[in-house]
Amino acid sequence: MAKKKNTGQRNFFRFMAVIGVVVIGGLIYSFLGAAPPLPKTANHSGPPAPGECLRCHVENIDQAPIMPHRPMGTCTTCHKPPA
Ligand code: HEC
Ligand code: HEC
């Protein structure tokens, strides 16, 4: 059967696919974990809605650090409020 000849090749590609999934998953996981949490300040209590976050962190109001990435949905998925 012609199928049997390709077993080694197919296993190679399976192996490469597993490596790919693990690497991409690891990158996503470490990116999510890299976000600094919200500081415990009056500015961040609530926490404020994403529109408010952007107002300060794009326009540099009160010396707020400029957001170093593009706006991504709900800020608090990654920037967790302090416990
Ligand atoms: C009224 C303005 C204002 C609003 C609204 C605001 N911030 Fe900030 N943010 C600041 C200022 C000022 C600082 C820097 C000084 C400080 O720590 O308070 C800061 C600091 C930060 C930091 C840096 C923390 C660190 O440890 O480096 C992050 C992250 C952050 N804000 C995210 C957010 C997110 C997400 C929101 C919305 C949920 C938000 N901010 C809303 C003014 C604001
Ligand atoms: C998918 C996760 C994710 C989301 C959603 C997200 N961020 Fe971030 N943010 C990060 C990561 C990771 C960093 C650290 C990047 C770095 O240090 O280069 C960061 C850094 C920041 C900083 C800089 C903090 C400092 O100390 O200089 C600000 C400000 C910030 N984000 C604001 C926001 C705001 C506002 C929103 C919502 C519009 C938001 N982020 C949504 C992941 C996220």
Coordinates of N, CA and C and ligand atoms in Angstrom, one line a residue:
M1 N 0.8 -1.2 0.0 CA 0.0 0.0 0.0 C 0.9 1.3 0.0
A2 N 0.5 2.2 -0.8 CA 1.2 3.5 -0.9 C 1.2 4.2 0.4
K3 N 0.1 4.1 1.1 CA -0.1 4.9 2.4 C 1.0 4.6 3.4
K4 N 1.4 3.3 3.5 CA 2.3 3.0 4.6 C 3.7 3.7 4.4
K5 N 4.1 3.9 3.2 CA 5.4 4.5 2.9 C 5.5 5.9 3.6
N6 N 4.4 6.6 3.7 CA 4.4 8.0 4.2 C 4.3 8.2 5.7
T7 N 4.3 7.0 6.4 CA 4.1 7.1 7.8 C 5.1 8.0 8.5
G8 N 6.4 7.8 8.1 CA 7.4 8.6 8.8 C 7.2 10.1 8.5
Q9 N 6.9 10.4 7.3 CA 6.7 11.8 6.9 C 5.5 12.4 7.7
R10 N 4.5 11.6 7.8 CA 3.3 12.1 8.5 C 3.5 12.4 9.9
N11 N 4.3 11.4 10.5 CA 4.6 11.7 12.0 C 5.5 12.9 12.1
F12 N 6.4 13.1 11.2 CA 7.2 14.3 11.2 C 6.4 15.6 11.2
F13 N 5.4 15.6 10.3 CA 4.5 16.8 10.3 C 3.7 16.9 11.5
R14 N 3.2 15.8 12.1 CA 2.4 15.9 13.3 C 3.3 16.5 14.4
F15 N 4.5 16.0 14.5 CA 5.5 16.5 15.5 C 5.7 18.0 15.4
M16 N 5.9 18.4 14.1 CA 6.1 19.9 13.9 C 4.8 20.7 14.3
A17 N 3.6 20.1 14.0 CA 2.4 20.8 14.3 C 2.3 21.0 15.8
V18 N 2.6 19.9 16.6 CA 2.6 20.0 18.1 C 3.5 21.1 18.6
I19 N 4.7 21.1 18.0 CA 5.7 22.2 18.4 C 5.1 23.6 18.1
G20 N 4.5 23.7 17.0 CA 3.9 25.0 16.6 C 2.9 25.5 17.6
V21 N 2.0 24.6 17.9 CA 0.9 24.9 18.8 C 1.4 25.3 20.2
V22 N 2.4 24.5 20.7 CA 3.0 24.8 22.0 C 3.7 26.2 22.0
V23 N 4.4 26.5 21.0 CA 5.1 27.8 20.9 C 4.2 29.0 20.8
I24 N 3.1 28.9 20.0 CA 2.2 30.0 19.8 C 1.4 30.1 21.1
G25 N 1.0 29.0 21.7 CA 0.3 29.1 23.0 C 1.1 29.8 24.1
G26 N 2.4 29.4 24.1 CA 3.3 30.0 25.1 C 3.5 31.5 24.9
L27 N 3.6 31.9 23.6 CA 3.7 33.3 23.4 C 2.5 34.1 23.8
I28 N 1.3 33.6 23.5 CA 0.1 34.3 23.9 C 0.0 34.3 25.4
Y29 N 0.3 33.2 26.1 CA 0.2 33.1 27.5 C 1.2 34.1 28.2
S30 N 2.4 34.2 27.7 CA 3.4 35.1 28.3 C 3.0 36.6 28.0
F31 N 2.4 36.9 26.8 CA 2.0 38.2 26.5 C 0.9 38.7 27.5
L32 N -0.1 37.8 27.7 CA -1.1 38.2 28.7 C -0.6 38.4 30.1
G33 N 0.4 37.6 30.5 CA 1.0 37.7 31.8 C 1.9 38.9 32.0
A34 N 2.3 39.6 30.8 CA 3.3 40.7 30.9 C 2.6 42.0 31.2
A35 N 1.3 42.1 31.2 CA 0.6 43.4 31.4 C 0.7 43.8 32.9
P36 N 1.2 45.0 33.2 CA 1.3 45.4 34.6 C -0.2 45.6 35.1
P37 N -0.4 45.3 36.4 CA -1.7 45.5 36.9 C -2.0 47.0 37.1
L38 N -3.3 47.3 37.3 CA -3.7 48.7 37.5 C -3.1 49.2 38.8
P39 N -2.5 50.4 38.8 CA -2.0 50.9 40.1 C -3.1 51.2 41.0
K40 N -2.8 51.2 42.4 CA -3.9 51.5 43.4 C -4.0 53.0 43.5
T41 N -4.6 53.7 42.6 CA -4.7 55.1 42.7 C -6.2 55.5 42.4
A42 N -6.6 56.7 42.8 CA -7.9 57.1 42.6 C -8.3 57.1 41.1
N43 N -7.3 57.4 40.3 CA -7.5 57.4 38.8 C -8.0 56.0 38.3
H44 N -7.6 54.9 39.1 CA -7.9 53.6 38.6 C -9.0 52.9 39.4
S45 N -9.6 53.5 40.4 CA -10.6 52.8 41.1 C -11.8 52.7 40.3
G46 N -12.5 51.7 40.5 CA -13.8 51.4 39.7 C -13.8 50.0 39.2
P47 N -12.9 49.6 38.2 CA -12.0 50.4 37.4 C -12.8 51.2 36.3
P48 N -12.2 52.3 35.8 CA -12.9 53.1 34.8 C -13.1 52.3 33.5
A49 N -14.0 52.8 32.7 CA -14.3 52.2 31.4 C -13.2 52.4 30.4
P50 N -13.0 51.5 29.4 CA -11.9 51.6 28.4 C -11.8 53.0 27.8
G51 N -12.9 53.7 27.6 CA -12.9 55.0 27.0 C -12.1 56.0 27.9
E52 N -12.3 55.9 29.2 CA -11.7 56.7 30.2 C -10.2 56.4 30.2
C53 N -9.8 55.1 30.2 CA -8.4 54.7 30.2 C -7.7 55.3 29.0
L54 N -8.3 55.3 27.8 CA -7.7 55.8 26.6 C -7.5 57.3 26.7
R55 N -8.5 58.0 27.3 CA -8.4 59.4 27.3 C -7.1 59.8 28.0
C56 N -6.8 59.2 29.2 CA -5.6 59.5 29.9 C -4.3 58.9 29.3
H57 N -4.4 57.7 28.8 CA -3.2 57.0 28.3 C -2.9 57.2 26.9
V58 N -3.7 58.0 26.2 CA -3.3 58.4 24.8 C -2.9 59.8 24.8
E59 N -3.7 60.6 25.6 CA -3.4 62.1 25.6 C -2.4 62.5 26.7
N60 N -1.9 61.5 27.4 CA -0.8 61.8 28.4 C -1.3 62.7 29.5
I61 N -2.6 62.7 29.9 CA -3.1 63.5 30.9 C -2.5 63.1 32.3
D62 N -2.2 64.1 33.1 CA -1.6 63.8 34.4 C -0.3 62.9 34.3
Q63 N 0.5 63.1 33.2 CA 1.7 62.3 33.1 C 1.4 60.8 33.0
A64 N 0.2 60.4 32.6 CA -0.1 59.0 32.4 C 0.8 58.4 31.4
P65 N 1.5 57.2 31.6 CA 2.3 56.6 30.6 C 1.5 56.3 29.3
I66 N 2.1 56.6 28.2 CA 1.4 56.4 26.9 C 1.3 54.9 26.7
M67 N 0.1 54.5 26.3 CA -0.2 53.1 26.0 C 0.8 52.6 24.9
P68 N 1.6 51.6 25.2 CA 2.6 51.1 24.2 C 2.1 50.1 23.2
H69 N 0.8 50.0 23.1 CA 0.3 49.0 22.1 C -1.0 49.6 21.6
R70 N -1.6 49.0 20.5 CA -2.8 49.5 20.0 C -4.0 49.2 21.0
P71 N -5.1 50.0 20.9 CA -6.2 49.7 21.8 C -6.8 48.3 21.6
M72 N -6.9 47.6 22.7 CA -7.4 46.2 22.5 C -8.5 46.0 23.5
G73 N -9.7 46.2 23.0 CA -10.9 45.8 23.7 C -11.0 46.3 25.2
T74 N -11.4 45.4 26.0 CA -11.5 45.7 27.5 C -10.1 45.6 28.1
C75 N -9.7 46.7 28.6 CA -8.3 46.8 29.1 C -8.1 45.9 30.3
T76 N -9.2 45.7 31.1 CA -9.0 45.0 32.4 C -8.9 43.5 32.2
T77 N -9.1 42.9 31.0 CA -8.8 41.5 30.8 C -7.3 41.2 31.1
C78 N -6.5 42.2 30.7 CA -5.0 42.0 30.9 C -4.5 42.8 32.1
H79 N -4.9 44.1 32.2 CA -4.5 44.9 33.3 C -5.5 44.7 34.5
K80 N -5.2 43.8 35.3 CA -6.1 43.4 36.4 C -6.2 44.5 37.5
P81 N -7.3 44.8 38.0 CA -7.4 45.7 39.1 C -6.7 45.1 40.3
P82 N -6.1 45.9 41.2 CA -5.4 45.3 42.4 C -6.4 44.6 43.3
A83 N -6.0 43.5 43.9 CA -6.9 42.8 44.8 C -7.3 43.5 46.0
Ligands
HEC1 C1 -7.6 60.0 35.1 C2 -6.6 59.5 34.2 C3 -6.4 58.0 34.2 C4 -7.3 57.0 33.9 C5 -8.9 57.2 33.6 C6 -6.6 55.8 33.8 N1 -5.3 55.9 34.1 FE1 -3.9 54.5 34.1 N2 -2.5 55.8 34.8 C7 -2.7 57.2 35.0 C8 -1.5 57.8 35.6 C9 -1.4 59.3 35.9 C10 -0.6 56.8 35.8 C11 0.9 56.8 36.3 C12 0.9 57.2 37.8 C13 0.2 56.3 38.6 O1 0.7 55.2 38.9 O2 -0.9 56.7 39.0 C14 -1.2 55.5 35.3 C15 -0.6 54.3 35.2 C16 -1.1 53.2 34.6 C17 -0.4 51.9 34.3 C18 1.0 51.7 34.7 C19 1.1 50.7 35.8 C20 2.5 50.3 36.1 O3 2.8 49.6 37.1 O4 3.4 50.6 35.3 C21 -1.3 51.1 33.7 C22 -1.0 49.7 33.2 C23 -2.5 51.8 33.5 N3 -2.4 53.1 34.1 C24 -3.7 51.3 32.9 C25 -4.9 51.9 32.9 C26 -6.1 51.3 32.5 C27 -6.2 49.9 31.9 C28 -7.2 52.2 32.7 C29 -8.7 51.9 32.5 C30 -9.2 50.7 33.3 C31 -6.6 53.4 33.2 N4 -5.2 53.2 33.3 C32 -7.2 54.6 33.5 C33 -3.9 57.9 34.7 C34 -5.1 57.3 34.3
HEC2 C1 -4.2 41.5 25.5 C2 -3.7 42.1 26.7 C3 -3.8 43.6 26.9 C4 -4.9 44.4 26.7 C5 -6.3 44.0 26.4 C6 -4.5 45.8 27.1 N1 -3.2 45.8 27.3 FE1 -2.1 47.4 28.0 N2 -0.4 46.3 28.0 C7 -0.3 44.9 27.8 C8 1.1 44.5 27.9 C9 1.6 43.0 27.7 C10 1.8 45.6 28.3 C11 3.3 45.7 28.6 C12 4.0 46.1 27.3 C13 5.4 46.4 27.4 O1 5.9 46.5 28.5 O2 6.1 46.6 26.4 C14 0.9 46.7 28.4 C15 1.2 48.0 28.7 C16 0.3 49.1 28.9 C17 0.7 50.4 29.4 C18 2.1 50.9 29.8 C19 2.3 50.7 31.3 C20 3.7 51.3 31.7 O3 4.0 51.0 32.8 O4 4.3 52.0 30.9 C21 -0.5 51.2 29.4 C22 -0.6 52.6 29.8 C23 -1.5 50.3 28.9 N3 -1.0 49.0 28.6 C24 -2.8 50.7 28.8 C25 -3.9 49.9 28.3 C26 -5.2 50.4 28.0 C27 -5.7 51.8 28.2 C28 -5.9 49.3 27.5 C29 -7.4 49.3 27.0 C30 -7.7 50.2 25.9 C31 -5.0 48.2 27.5 N4 -3.8 48.6 27.9 C32 -5.4 46.9 27.0 C33 -1.4 44.1 27.4 C34 -2.7 44.5 27.2

